[in-house]
Coordinates of C-alpha atoms in Angstrom, one line a residue:
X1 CA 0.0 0.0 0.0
X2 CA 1.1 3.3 -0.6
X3 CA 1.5 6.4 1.8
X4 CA -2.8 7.4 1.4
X5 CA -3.3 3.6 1.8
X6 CA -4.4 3.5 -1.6
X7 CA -3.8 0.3 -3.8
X8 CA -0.6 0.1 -6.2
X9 CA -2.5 0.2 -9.4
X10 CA -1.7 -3.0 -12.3
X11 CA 1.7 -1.9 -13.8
X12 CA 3.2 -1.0 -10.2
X13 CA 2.1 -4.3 -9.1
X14 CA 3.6 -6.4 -12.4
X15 CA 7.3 -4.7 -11.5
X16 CA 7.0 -5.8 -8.2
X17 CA 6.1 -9.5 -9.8
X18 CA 8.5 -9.3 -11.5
X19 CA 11.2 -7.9 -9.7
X20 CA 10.5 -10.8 -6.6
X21 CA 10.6 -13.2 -9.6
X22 CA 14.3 -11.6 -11.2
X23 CA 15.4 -11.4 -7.5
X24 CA 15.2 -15.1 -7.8
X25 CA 16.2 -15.8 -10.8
X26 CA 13.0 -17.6 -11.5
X27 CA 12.3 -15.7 -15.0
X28 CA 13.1 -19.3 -17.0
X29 CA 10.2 -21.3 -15.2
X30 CA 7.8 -17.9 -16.1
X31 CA 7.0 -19.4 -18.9
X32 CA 3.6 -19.0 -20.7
X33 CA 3.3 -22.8 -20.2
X34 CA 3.9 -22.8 -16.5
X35 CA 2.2 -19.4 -15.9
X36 CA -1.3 -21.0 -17.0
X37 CA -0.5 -24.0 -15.3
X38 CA 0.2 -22.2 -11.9
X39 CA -2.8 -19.9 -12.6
X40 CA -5.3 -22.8 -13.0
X41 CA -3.6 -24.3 -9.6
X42 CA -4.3 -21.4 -7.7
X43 CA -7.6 -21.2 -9.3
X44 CA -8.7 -24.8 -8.1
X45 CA -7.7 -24.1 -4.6
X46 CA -9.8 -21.4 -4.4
X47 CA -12.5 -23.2 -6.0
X48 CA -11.6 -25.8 -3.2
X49 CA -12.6 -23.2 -0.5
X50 CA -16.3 -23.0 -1.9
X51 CA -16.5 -26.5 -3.5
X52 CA -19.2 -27.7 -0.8
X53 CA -20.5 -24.6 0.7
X54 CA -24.4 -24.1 -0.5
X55 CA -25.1 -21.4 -2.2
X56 CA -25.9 -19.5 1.1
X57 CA -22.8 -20.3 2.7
X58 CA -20.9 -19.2 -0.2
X59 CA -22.1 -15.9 0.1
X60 CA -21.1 -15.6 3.7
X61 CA -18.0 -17.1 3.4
X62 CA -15.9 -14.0 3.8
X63 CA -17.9 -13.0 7.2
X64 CA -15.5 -16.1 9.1
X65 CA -12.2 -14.6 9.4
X66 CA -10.1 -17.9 8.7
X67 CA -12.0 -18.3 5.4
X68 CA -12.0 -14.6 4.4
X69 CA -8.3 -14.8 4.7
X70 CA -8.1 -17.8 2.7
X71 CA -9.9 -17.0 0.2
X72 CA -8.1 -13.4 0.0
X73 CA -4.8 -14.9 -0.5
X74 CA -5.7 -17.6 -3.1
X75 CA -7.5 -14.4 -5.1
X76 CA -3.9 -13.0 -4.5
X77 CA -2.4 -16.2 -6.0
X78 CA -4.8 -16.1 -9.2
X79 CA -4.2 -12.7 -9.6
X80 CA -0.5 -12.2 -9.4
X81 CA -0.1 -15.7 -11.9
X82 CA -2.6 -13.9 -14.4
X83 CA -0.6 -10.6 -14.3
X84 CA 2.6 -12.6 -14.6
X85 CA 1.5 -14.2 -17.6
X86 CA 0.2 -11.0 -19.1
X87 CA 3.8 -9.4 -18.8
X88 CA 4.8 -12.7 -20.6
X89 CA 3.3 -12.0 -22.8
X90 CA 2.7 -8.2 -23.4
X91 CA -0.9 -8.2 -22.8
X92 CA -2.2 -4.8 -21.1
X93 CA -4.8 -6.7 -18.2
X94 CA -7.0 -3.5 -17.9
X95 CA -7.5 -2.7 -22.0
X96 CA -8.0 -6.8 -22.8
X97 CA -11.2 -6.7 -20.2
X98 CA -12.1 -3.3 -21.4
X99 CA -12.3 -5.0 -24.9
X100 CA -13.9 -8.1 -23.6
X101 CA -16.4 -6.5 -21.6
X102 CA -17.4 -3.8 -24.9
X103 CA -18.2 -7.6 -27.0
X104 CA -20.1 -8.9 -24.4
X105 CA -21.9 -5.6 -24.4
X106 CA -22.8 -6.3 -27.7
X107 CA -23.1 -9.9 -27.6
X108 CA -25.7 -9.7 -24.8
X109 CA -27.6 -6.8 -25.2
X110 CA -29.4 -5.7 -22.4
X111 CA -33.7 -6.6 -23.0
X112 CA -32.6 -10.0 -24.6
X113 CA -33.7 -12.7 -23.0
X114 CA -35.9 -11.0 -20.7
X115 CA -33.8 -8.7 -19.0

C-alpha cells in the first residue's frame, strides 16, 4: 500500500512480480506454459474453499475470518499468476477486459432474453 493507503494500481504491481521473480532468478520457469498451469492451480484451490458450501454459505463465506483470509490470499495467488502471464506475454490486463467487456456488451444486449 502506498502512503494514502491507496492500492498500487496493475503496472506497479507487475514490477513488483517481477522484480520478486528476477530477484530469484525464476524468469526461465515464467514461462507462458507454466504461468497458466500455476494460474489454474491457484484457481482450483480457491474453488476448493467454496466446493461444498451451499449457495448461502458461499455468500457468507468471507464473514468467518479464517475463510476470508483464505480465500483473499488464493484471489492473490490467481491474480499475481494472471498478471505474470500478461507481462509474458505483453498483454495490457485492464485494455483486454475493457475490450472483452465492450463484446459482451454487444453480444448480450441488455432486454434480450428477458432482462
Amino acid at each position: 500500500m502506498t502512503e494514502e493507503n491507496t492500492p498500487p494500481d496493475l503496472p506497479a504491481l507487475q514490477r513488483r512480480l517481477a522484480e520478486f521473480a528476477a530477484a530469484r532468478s525464476w524468469q526461465p520457469y515464467h514461462t507462458p506454459k507454466n504461468l497458466v498451469s500455476a494460474l489454474s492451480v491457484e484457481a482450483a484451490e480457491l474453488v476448493e474453499i467454496f466446493q461444498w458450501l451451499t449457495p448461502e454459505q458461499s455468500e457468507r463465506v468471507m464473514d468467518d475470518p479464517d475463510s476470508a483470509h483464505r480465500v483473499t490470499d488464493e484471489v492473490a495467488d490467481v491474480l499475481a499468476y494472471l498478471l505474470q502471464l500478461c507481462e509474458v506475454l505483453g498483454i495490457d490486463p485492464r485494455a483486454a477486459l475493457a475490450a472483452k467487456i465492450e463484446r459482451n456488451e454487444l453480444r448480450f444486449p441488455v432486454g434480450r432474453n428477458g432482462d
